[in-house]
Coordinates of C-alpha atoms in Angstrom, one line a residue:
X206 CA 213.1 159.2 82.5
X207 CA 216.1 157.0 81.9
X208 CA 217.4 157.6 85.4
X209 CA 214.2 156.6 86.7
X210 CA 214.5 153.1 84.9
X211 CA 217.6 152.7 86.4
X212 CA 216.9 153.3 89.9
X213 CA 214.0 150.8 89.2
X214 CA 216.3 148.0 88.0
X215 CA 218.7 148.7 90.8
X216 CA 215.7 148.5 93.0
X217 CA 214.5 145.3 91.3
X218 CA 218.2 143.9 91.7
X219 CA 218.0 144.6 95.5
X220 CA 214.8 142.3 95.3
X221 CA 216.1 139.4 94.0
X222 CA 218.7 139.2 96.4
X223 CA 217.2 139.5 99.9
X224 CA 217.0 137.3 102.6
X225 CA 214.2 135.2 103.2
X226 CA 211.3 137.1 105.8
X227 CA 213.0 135.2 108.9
X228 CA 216.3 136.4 107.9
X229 CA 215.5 139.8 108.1
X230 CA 213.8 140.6 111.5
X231 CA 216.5 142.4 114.1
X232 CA 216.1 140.8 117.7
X233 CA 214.2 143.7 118.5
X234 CA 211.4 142.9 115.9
X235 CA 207.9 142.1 117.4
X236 CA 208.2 139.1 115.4
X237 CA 210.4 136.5 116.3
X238 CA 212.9 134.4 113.6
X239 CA 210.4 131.4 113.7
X240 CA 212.2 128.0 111.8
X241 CA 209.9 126.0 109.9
X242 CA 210.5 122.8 111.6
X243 CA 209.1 124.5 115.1
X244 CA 205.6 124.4 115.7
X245 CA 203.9 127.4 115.8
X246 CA 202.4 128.4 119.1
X247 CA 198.9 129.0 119.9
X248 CA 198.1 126.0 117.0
X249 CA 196.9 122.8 117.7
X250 CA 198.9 119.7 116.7
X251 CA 198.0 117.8 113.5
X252 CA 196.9 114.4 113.7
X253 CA 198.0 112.3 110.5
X254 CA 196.7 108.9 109.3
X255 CA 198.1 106.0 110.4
X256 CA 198.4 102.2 108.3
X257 CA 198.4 101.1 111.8
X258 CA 197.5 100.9 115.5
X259 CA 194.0 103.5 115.1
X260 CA 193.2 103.0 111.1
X261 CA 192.9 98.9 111.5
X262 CA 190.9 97.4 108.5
X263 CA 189.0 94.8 110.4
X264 CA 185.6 95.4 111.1
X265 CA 184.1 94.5 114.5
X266 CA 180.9 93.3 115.2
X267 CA 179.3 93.0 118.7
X268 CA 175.9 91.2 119.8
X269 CA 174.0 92.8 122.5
X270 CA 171.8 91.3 124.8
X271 CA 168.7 91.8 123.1
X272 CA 170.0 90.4 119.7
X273 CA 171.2 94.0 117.8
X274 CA 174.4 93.4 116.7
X275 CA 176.7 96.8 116.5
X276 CA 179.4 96.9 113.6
X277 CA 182.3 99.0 113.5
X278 CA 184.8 100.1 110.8
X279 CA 187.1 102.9 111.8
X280 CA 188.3 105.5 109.3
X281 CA 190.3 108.7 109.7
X282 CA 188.5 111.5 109.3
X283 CA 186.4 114.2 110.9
X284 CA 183.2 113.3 110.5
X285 CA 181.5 109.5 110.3
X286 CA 178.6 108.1 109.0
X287 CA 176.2 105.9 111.4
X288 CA 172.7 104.6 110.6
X289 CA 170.2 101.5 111.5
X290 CA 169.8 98.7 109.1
X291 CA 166.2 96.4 109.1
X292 CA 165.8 93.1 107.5
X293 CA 162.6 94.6 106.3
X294 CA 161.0 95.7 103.0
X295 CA 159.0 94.7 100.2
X296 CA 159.7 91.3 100.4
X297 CA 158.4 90.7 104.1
X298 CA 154.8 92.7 103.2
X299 CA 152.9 89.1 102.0
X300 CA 150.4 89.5 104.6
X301 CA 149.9 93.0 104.8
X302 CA 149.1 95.8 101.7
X303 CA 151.7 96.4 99.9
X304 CA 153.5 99.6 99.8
X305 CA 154.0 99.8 103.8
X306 CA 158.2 99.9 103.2
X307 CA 157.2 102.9 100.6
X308 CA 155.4 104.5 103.1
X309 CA 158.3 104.4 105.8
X310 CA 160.8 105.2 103.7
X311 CA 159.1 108.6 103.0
X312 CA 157.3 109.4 106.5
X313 CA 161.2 108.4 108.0
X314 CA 162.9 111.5 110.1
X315 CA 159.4 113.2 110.8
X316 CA 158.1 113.7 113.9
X317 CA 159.0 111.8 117.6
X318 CA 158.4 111.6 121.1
X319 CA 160.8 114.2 121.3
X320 CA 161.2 116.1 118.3
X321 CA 157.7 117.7 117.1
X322 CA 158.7 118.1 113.6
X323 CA 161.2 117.5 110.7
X324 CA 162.4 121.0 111.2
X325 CA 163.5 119.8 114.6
X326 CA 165.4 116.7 113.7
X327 CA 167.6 118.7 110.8
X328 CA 168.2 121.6 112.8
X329 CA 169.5 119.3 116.0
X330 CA 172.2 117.6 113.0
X331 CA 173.0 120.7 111.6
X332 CA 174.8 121.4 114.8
X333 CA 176.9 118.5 114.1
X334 CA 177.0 119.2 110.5
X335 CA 175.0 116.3 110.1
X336 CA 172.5 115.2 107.1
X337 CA 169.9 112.5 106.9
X338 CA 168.6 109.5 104.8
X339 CA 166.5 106.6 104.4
X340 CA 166.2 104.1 101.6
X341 CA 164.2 100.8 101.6
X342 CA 164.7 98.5 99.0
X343 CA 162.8 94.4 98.4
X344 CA 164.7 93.3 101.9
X345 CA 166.4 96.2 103.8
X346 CA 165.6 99.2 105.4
X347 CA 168.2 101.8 106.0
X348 CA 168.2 105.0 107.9
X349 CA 171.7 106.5 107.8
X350 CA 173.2 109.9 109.6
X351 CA 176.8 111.5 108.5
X352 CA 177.9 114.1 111.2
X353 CA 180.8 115.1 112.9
X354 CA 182.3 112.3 115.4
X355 CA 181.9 114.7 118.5
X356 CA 177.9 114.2 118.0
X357 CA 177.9 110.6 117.9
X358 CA 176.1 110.7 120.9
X359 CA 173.4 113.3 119.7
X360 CA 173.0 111.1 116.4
X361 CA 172.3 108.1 117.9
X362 CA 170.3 109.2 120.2
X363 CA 167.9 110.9 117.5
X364 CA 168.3 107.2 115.3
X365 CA 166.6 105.6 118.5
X366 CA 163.8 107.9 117.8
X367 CA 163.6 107.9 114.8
X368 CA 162.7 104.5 114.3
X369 CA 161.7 103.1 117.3
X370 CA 159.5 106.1 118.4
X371 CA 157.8 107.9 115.0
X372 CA 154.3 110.0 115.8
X373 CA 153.3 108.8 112.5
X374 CA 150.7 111.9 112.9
X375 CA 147.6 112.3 110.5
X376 CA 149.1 115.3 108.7
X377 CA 152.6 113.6 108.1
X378 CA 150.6 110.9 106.9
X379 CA 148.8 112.5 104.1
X380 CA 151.9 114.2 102.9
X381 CA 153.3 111.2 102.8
X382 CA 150.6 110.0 100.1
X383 CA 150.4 113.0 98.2
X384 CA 154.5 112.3 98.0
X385 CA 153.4 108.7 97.1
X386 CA 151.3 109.9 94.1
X387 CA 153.2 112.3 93.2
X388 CA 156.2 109.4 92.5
X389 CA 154.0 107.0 90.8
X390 CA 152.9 109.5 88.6
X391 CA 157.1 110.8 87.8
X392 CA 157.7 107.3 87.6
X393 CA 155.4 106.8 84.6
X394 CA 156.0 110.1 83.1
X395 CA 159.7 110.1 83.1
X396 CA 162.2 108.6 80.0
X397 CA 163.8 106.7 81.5
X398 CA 161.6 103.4 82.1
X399 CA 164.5 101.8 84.1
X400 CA 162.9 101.7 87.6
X401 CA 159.5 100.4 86.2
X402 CA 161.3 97.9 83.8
X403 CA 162.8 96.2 87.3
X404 CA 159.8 96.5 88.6
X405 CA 158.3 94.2 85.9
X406 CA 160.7 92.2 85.5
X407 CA 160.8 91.1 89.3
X408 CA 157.0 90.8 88.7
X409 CA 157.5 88.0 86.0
X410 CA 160.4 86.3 88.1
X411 CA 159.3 86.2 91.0
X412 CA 155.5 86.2 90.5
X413 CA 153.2 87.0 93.3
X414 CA 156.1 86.2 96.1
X415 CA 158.7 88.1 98.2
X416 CA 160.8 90.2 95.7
X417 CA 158.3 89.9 93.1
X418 CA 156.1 91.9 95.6
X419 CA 155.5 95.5 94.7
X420 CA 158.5 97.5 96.0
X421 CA 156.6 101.1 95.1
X422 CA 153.0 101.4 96.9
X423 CA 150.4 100.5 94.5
X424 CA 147.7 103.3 94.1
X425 CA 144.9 101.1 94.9
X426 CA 146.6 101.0 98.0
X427 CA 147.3 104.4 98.8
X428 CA 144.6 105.5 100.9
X429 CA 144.2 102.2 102.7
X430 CA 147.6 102.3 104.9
X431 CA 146.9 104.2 108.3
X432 CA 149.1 104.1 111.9
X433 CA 147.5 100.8 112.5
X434 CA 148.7 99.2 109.7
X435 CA 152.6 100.5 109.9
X436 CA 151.8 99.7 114.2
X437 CA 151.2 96.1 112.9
X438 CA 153.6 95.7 110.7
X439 CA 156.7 97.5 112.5
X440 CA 155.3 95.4 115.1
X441 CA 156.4 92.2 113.6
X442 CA 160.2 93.3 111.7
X443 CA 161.2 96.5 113.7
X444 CA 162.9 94.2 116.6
X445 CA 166.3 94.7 117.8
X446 CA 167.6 91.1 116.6
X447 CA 166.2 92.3 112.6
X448 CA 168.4 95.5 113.0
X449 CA 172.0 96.6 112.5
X450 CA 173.9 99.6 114.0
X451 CA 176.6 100.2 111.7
X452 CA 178.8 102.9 112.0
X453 CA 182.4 104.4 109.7
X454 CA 185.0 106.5 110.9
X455 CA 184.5 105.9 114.6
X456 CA 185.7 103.4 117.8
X457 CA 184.0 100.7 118.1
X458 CA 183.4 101.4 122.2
X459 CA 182.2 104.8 121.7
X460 CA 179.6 103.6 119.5
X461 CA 178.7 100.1 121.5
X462 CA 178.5 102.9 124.8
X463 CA 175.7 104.5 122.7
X464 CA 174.0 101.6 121.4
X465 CA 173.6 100.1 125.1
X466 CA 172.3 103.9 126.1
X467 CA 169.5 104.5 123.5
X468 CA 168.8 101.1 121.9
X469 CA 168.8 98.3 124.4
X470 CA 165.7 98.8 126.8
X471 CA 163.9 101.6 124.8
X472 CA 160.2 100.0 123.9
X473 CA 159.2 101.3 120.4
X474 CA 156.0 103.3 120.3
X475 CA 153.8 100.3 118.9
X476 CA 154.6 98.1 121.8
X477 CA 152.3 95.1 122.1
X478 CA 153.8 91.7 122.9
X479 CA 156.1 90.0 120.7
X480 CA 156.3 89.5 117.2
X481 CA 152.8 87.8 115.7
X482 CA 154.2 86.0 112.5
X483 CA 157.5 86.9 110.9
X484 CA 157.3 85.9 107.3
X485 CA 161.0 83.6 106.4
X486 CA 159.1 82.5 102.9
X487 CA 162.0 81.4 100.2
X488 CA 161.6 83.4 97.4
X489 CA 160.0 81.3 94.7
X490 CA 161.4 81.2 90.7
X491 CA 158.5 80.9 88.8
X492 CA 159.5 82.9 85.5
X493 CA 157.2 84.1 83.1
X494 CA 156.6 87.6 81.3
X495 CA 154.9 90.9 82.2
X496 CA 153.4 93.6 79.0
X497 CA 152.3 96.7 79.4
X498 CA 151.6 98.5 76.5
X499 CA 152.0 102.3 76.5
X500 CA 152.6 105.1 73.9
X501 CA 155.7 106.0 74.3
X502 CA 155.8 108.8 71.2
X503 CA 155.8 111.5 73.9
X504 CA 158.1 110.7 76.7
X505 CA 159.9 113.8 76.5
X506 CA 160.0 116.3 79.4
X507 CA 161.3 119.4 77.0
X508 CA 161.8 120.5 73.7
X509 CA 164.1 118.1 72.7
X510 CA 161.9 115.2 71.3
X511 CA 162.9 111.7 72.5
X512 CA 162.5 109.3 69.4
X513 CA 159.7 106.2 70.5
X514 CA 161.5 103.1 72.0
X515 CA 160.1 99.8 73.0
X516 CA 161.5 98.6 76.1
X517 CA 162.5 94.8 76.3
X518 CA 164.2 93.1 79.6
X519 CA 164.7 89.4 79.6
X520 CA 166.2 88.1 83.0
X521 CA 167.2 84.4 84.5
X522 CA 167.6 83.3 87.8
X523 CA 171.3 83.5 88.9
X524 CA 172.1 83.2 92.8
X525 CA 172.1 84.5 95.9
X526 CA 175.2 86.6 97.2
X527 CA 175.5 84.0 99.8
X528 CA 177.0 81.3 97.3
X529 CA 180.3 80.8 96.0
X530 CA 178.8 81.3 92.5
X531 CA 178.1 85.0 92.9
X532 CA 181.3 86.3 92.4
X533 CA 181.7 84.7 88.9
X534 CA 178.3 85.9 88.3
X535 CA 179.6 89.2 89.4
X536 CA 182.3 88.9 86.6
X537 CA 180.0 87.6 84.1
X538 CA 178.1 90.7 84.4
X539 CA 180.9 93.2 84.4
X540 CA 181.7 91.5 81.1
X541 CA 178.7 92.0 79.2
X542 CA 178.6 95.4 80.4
X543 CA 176.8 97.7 78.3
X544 CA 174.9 101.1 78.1
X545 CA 173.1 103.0 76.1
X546 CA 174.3 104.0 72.2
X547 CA 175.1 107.9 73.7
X548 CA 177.1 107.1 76.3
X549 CA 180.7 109.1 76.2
X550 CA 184.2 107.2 77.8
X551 CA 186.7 104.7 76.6
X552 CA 187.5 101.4 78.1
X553 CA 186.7 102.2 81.6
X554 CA 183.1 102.9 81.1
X555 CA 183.0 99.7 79.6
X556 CA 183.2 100.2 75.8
X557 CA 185.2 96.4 75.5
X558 CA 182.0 94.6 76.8
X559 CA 179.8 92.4 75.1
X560 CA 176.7 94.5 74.3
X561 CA 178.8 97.4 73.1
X562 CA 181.1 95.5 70.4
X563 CA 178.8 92.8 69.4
X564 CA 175.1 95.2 70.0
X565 CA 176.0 98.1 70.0
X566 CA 178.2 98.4 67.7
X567 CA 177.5 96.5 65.1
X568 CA 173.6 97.5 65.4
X569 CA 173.3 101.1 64.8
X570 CA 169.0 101.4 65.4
X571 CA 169.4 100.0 69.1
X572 CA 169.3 102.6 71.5
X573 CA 170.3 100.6 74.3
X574 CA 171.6 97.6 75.7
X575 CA 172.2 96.9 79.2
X576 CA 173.3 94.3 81.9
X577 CA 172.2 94.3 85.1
X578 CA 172.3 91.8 88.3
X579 CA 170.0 91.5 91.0
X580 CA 171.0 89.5 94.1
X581 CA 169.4 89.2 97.4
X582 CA 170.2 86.3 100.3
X583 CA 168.1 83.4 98.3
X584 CA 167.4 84.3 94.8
X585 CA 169.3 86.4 92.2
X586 CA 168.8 87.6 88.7
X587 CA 171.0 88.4 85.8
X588 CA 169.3 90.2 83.3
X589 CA 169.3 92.3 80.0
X590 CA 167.7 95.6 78.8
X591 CA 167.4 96.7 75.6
X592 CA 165.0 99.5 73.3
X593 CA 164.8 100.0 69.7
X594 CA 162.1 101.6 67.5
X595 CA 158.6 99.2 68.1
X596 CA 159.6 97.6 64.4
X597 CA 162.3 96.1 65.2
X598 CA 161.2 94.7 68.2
X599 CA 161.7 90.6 67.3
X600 CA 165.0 91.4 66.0
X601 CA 166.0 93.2 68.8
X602 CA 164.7 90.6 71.0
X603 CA 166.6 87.5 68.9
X604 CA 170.2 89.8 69.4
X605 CA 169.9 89.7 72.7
X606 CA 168.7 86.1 73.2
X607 CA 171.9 85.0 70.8
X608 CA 174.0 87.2 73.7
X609 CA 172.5 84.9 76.6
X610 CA 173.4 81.7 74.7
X611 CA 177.0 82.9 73.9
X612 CA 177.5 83.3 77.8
X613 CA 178.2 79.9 77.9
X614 CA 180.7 80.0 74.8
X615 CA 184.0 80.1 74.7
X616 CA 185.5 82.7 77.3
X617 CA 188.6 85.0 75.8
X618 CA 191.0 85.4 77.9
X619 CA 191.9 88.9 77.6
X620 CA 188.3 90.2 78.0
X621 CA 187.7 87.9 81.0
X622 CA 191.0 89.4 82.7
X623 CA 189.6 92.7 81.7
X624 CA 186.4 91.9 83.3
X625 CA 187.9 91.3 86.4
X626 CA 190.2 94.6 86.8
X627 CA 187.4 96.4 85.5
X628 CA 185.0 94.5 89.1
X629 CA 188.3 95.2 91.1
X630 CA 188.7 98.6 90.1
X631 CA 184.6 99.6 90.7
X632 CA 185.0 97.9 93.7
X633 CA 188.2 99.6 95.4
X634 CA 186.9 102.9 94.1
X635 CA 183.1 102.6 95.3
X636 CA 184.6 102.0 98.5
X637 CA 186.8 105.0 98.9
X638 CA 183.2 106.7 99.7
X639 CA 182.5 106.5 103.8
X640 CA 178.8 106.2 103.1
X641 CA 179.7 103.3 100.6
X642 CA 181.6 101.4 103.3
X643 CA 178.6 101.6 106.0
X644 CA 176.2 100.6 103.3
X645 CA 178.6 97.4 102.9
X646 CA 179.5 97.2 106.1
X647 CA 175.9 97.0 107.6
X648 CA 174.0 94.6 104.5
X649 CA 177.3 92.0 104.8
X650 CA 176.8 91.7 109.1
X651 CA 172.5 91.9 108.6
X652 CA 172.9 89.0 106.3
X653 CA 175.9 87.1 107.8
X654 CA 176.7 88.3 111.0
X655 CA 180.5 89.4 109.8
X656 CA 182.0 91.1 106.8
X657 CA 184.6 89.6 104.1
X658 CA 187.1 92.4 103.7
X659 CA 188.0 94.2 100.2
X660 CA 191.2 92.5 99.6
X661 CA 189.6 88.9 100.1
X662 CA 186.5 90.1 97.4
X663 CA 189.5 90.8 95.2
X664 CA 191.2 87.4 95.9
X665 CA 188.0 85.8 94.9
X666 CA 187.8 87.5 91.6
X667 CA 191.3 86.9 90.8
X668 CA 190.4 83.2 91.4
X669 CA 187.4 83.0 88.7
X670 CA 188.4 80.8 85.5
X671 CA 186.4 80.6 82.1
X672 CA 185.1 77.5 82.5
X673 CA 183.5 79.1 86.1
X674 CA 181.7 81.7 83.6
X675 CA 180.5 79.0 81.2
X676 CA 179.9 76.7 83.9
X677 CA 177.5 79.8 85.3
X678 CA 176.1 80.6 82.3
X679 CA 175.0 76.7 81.4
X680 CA 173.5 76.7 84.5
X681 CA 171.1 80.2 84.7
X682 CA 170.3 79.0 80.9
X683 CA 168.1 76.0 82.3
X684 CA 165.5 78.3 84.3
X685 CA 162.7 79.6 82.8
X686 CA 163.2 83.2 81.5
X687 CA 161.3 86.2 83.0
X688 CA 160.7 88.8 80.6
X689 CA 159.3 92.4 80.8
X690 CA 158.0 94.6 78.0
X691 CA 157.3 97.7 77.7
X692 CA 155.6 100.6 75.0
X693 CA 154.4 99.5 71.7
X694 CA 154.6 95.8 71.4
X695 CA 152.7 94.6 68.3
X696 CA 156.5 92.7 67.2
X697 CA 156.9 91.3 70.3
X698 CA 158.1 87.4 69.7
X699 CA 155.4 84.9 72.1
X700 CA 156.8 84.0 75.3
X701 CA 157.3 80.5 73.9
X702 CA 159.2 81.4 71.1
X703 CA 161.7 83.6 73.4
X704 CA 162.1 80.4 75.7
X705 CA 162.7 78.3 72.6
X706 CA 165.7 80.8 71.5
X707 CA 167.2 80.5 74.9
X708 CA 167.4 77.1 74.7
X709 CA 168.6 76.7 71.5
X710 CA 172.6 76.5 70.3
X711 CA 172.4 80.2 68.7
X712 CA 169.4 81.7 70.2
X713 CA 167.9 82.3 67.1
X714 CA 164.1 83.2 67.6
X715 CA 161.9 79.6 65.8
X716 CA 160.6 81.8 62.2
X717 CA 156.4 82.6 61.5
X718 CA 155.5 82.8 58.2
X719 CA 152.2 85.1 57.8
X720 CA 150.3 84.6 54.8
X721 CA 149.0 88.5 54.9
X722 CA 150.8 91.2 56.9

C-alpha cells in the first residue's frame, strides 16, 4: 500500500510539471501546435464594438414623400427592434365611441391580406427570432417588432400589414370584446387600484376632453364598435404623415430601402378619400374631483387578506414635455419620490424622498404614498397617491396637501443634488434597454420631428436650480386641483376644503366642528 502512494505522488509530481497541451504534440501529431494569438481556422472573425465610425450616437431622421418620417439609431448587436408609431389614441376619439384605441391595441397582429391568422404572423417572426407588441396609450399608438437584423426586410414588411391592411374579421372581433370584458372586470377586481386611480384622476383634470377621455373601452360601449367604426376612425389618424418608423440597432439606409418598399404607395384596407376631420383640440384644465365608492374589505386575490384602504390621488396641472419647465418638473418629481410602506431598498429606490421621511416615515397607518407625473405635448400633471384605513381619510388627505405646499419651500441642497443623480441615473440605465431607446427614439421624432440626445437630457438636469423647483411648484399651486377617490369615503374632506388647504401657507385642511358624530 505505501508503494502505491508513492508511485501516486510521483505520478502527481509529473502532473504539475508538464508542458502546456501545445507544447506537447510531436510534428507528427494530427493536431497541430496552434498559438493563441492565430485565428483558428474554419471560424468566422469577431466583430467588436466600436465608439466610433458604425456605433455613432446621433439619431437620423428622414421625411419621405408622403409625410412618414423614418428614424434611425444604430446599436451593436444582433438583433434590433423596429416598430410604427401613430399620433393616435384616446385623446383623438371625441367624435367617435370611446374605447376604439382599446379595441386596436388588442385586435393588433391578427389577421391580413396576407397572413390568415395570428398563428401566421408569429410563426413568420419566429424565423427571425422575432416577438411582437402593441401598446396604445391617451396620444400614441405603438406596434413594435424585435428580431434579428437579417429579417429587417421580413419585419417590415409584416408592420405594413399589420397596420395598414388588418381583416378585422367578425370572429377576431368578438374575441377582442370578450378580452375587453375580461380587462375591465381584472381591472376592478385587482389590489392594486393604480390603473383605475389614473383613470380618475385624468377624468377630474381633464373633464370630458382629450386625455380626460376614457383610455380603457367603456362597457356601455363594448358591443357598439364594429369594422365600420375602426374603418372610420383609422380612416381619419392612420396616415402616413401621423406615423413614425423607428428602428434600433440597424443602418439607417437599410431601413429607409424598406420603408420606401412596403410603406410609401401601399393604400390601407379602409381606403376612402382623405382624412374627414382630424381632431387638433388643446387639452382643456378644468380640475375638479371624481368618487367612487366601493368596498374594498375584500380585495384580495388569495389567502393572504389585504387590510381595507381608501385610495386618495390629488393632482395639478404641470406642463407639457415640450417646455423648458418639464425637466425641473421632472426633478421635482424624482424628489418627492415615494412608494408604498413595504417596499425593500436603500437610497436608490428612493428611501431619501419626501413622502418616505416626512409620510412615510413618520406616519406608520399610511400604506402608501406616491408621486407620479403625467406629461403629454400640451398638458401635464403632477400628482400624489396615497391609502390609509377609511378613518383616517381627512388626515391622510391634510399630509399630503401640507406636501404640495412645501414644494414651493425652501429647496435643500443635498436632496435636490440627490434628486438629480437619482433622474440621471434612471435615465442612463432605462436606456441601456434597445426597446427603451426605440420607445424614446420614436415618441421624441412623432412629437418634434428630431430627438435631444441623453447626454444633453443630462446637461439640462444638471442645469436645474432650487429656485427653478420653487419657482415650479408656485406656479402648478395656482390651478385648480383634480382629485380622485376611491373605496370607503365617508371622511373624505369637500372638494372646497382640499382647494382651500392647497392654497393655504401650510396646507392645513379649514376645521368642521359637528355637534353629534
Amino acid at each position: 500500500m505505501a508503494a502505491n502512494m508513492a508511485r501516486n505522488r510521483a505520478w502527481v509530481g509529473i502532473r504539475r510539471y508538464e508542458l502546456p497541451a501545445y507544447r506537447r504534440f510531436s510534428s507528427s501529431s494530427p493536431y497541430p501546435s496552434i498559438p493563441l494569438s492565430t485565428p483558428l481556422p474554419g471560424v468566422p472573425k469577431p466583430v467588436f464594438a466600436r465608439v466610433d465610425g458604425q456605433e455613432k450616437y446621433e439619431t437620423k431622421v428622414t421625411t419621405l414623400e408622403n409625410g412618414l418620417r423614418v428614424a434611425s439609431q444604430n446599436k451593436f448587436g444582433q438583433f434590433c427592434t423596429v416598430g410604427l408609431l401613430i399620433n393616435s389614441g384616446s385623446r383623438h376619439e371625441t367624435k367617435y365611441l370611446s374605447g376604439i384605441s382599446h379595441f386596436l391595441e388588442k385586435l393588433a397582429f391578427s389577421s391580413t391580406a396576407r397572413f390568415g391568422s395570428k398563428d401566421e404572423i408569429l410563426l413568420t417572426l419566429e424565423k427571425h427570432g422575432g416577438i411582437c407588441d402593441c401598446q396604445t396609450s391617451r396620444d400614441t399608438t405603438m406596434y413594435a417588432v424585435s428580431a434579428d437584423t437579417k429579417g429587417l426586410d421580413t419585419v417590415v414588411s409584416l408592420l405594413s400589414e399589420v397596420v395598414l391592411q388588418p381583416q378585422l374579421s367578425d370572429e377576431e372581433l368578438e374575441m377582442t370584446r370578450m378580452a375587453v370584458r375580461f380587462e375591465l372586470e381584472d381591472l376592478n377586481m385587482r389590489p392594486d387600484p393604480e390603473p383605475l386611480l389614473t383613470e380618475m384622476i385624468h377624468a377630474a383634470a381633464y373633464r370630458d376632453n382629450t386625455v380626460g377621455l376614457p383610455r380603457f373601452c367603456p362597457i356601455e360601449n363594448i358591443d357598439k364598435i364594429n369594422r365600420n367604426t375602426l374603418h372610420a376612425y383609422m380612416n381619419n389618424y392612420y396616415t402616413p404623415d401621423r406615423m413614425v418608423l423607428a428602428g434600433v440597432g440597424i443602418e439607417h439606409e437599410q431601413l429607409l430601402e424598406c420603408a420606401r418598399k412596403y410603406l410609401q404607395e401601399v393604400k390601407p384596407v379602409w381606403e376612402s378619400g382623405k382624412p374627414k376631420s382630424v381632431d387638433n383640440s388643446i387639452a382643456q384644465y378644468t380640475g375638479g374631483i371624481v368618487k367612487v365608492e366601493k368596498d374594498m374589505s375584500d380585495v384580495s386575490l388569495g389567502p393572504t387578506p389585504i387590510p381595507e384602504l381608501s385610495h386618495i390621488m390629488i393632482g395639478l396641472q404641470s406642463c407639457s414635455f415640450l417646455e423648458d419647465d418639464f425637466i425641473p418638473y421632472a426633478v421635482l418629481n424624482m424628489m418627492m419620490g415615494g412608494g408604498g410602506s413595504f417596499s425593500a431598498g436603500g437610497p436608490g429606490k428612493g428611501m431619501f424622498t419626501r413622502l418616505y421621511l416626512n409620510v412615510l416615515n413618520r406616519h406608520h397607518w399610511m400604506y402608501n404614498a406616491t408621486s407620479y407625473h403625467h406629461s403629454y405635448e400640451d398638458t401635464g400633471l403632477l400628482c400624489i397617491h396615497a391609502s390609509a384605513d377609511p378613518r383616517q381619510v381627512r388626515e391622510m388627505v391634510e399630509i399630503i396637501t401640507r406636501e404640495f405646499t412645501l414644494m414651493a419651500g425652501s429647496v435643500g441642497e443635498v436632496e435636490l443634488n440627490r434628486a438629480k443623480t437619482q433622474l440621471k441615473s434612471m435615465l442612463m440605465m432605462n436606456l441601456e434597454s434597445r426597446p427603451v431607446i426605440f420607445e424614446d427614439v420614436g415618441r421624441q421624432v412623432l412629437a418634434t420631428g428630431k430627438r435631444k440626445l441623453p447626454i444633453e437630457l443630462c446637461s439640462l438636469i444638471s442645469n436645474v436650480k432650487a429656485s427653478d423647483i420653487k419657482r415650479v411648484a408656485t406656479k402648478m399651486l395656482r390651478s385648480k386641483p383634480a382629485v380622485a377617490a376611491l373605496g370607503d369615503l365617508s371622511e373624505l374632506p369637500d372638494y372646497d376644503q382640499i382647494q382651500a388647504a392647497l392654497s393655504s401657507k401650510d396646507g392645513r385642511l379649514p376645521r368642521s366642528y359637528r355637534l353629534f358624530r
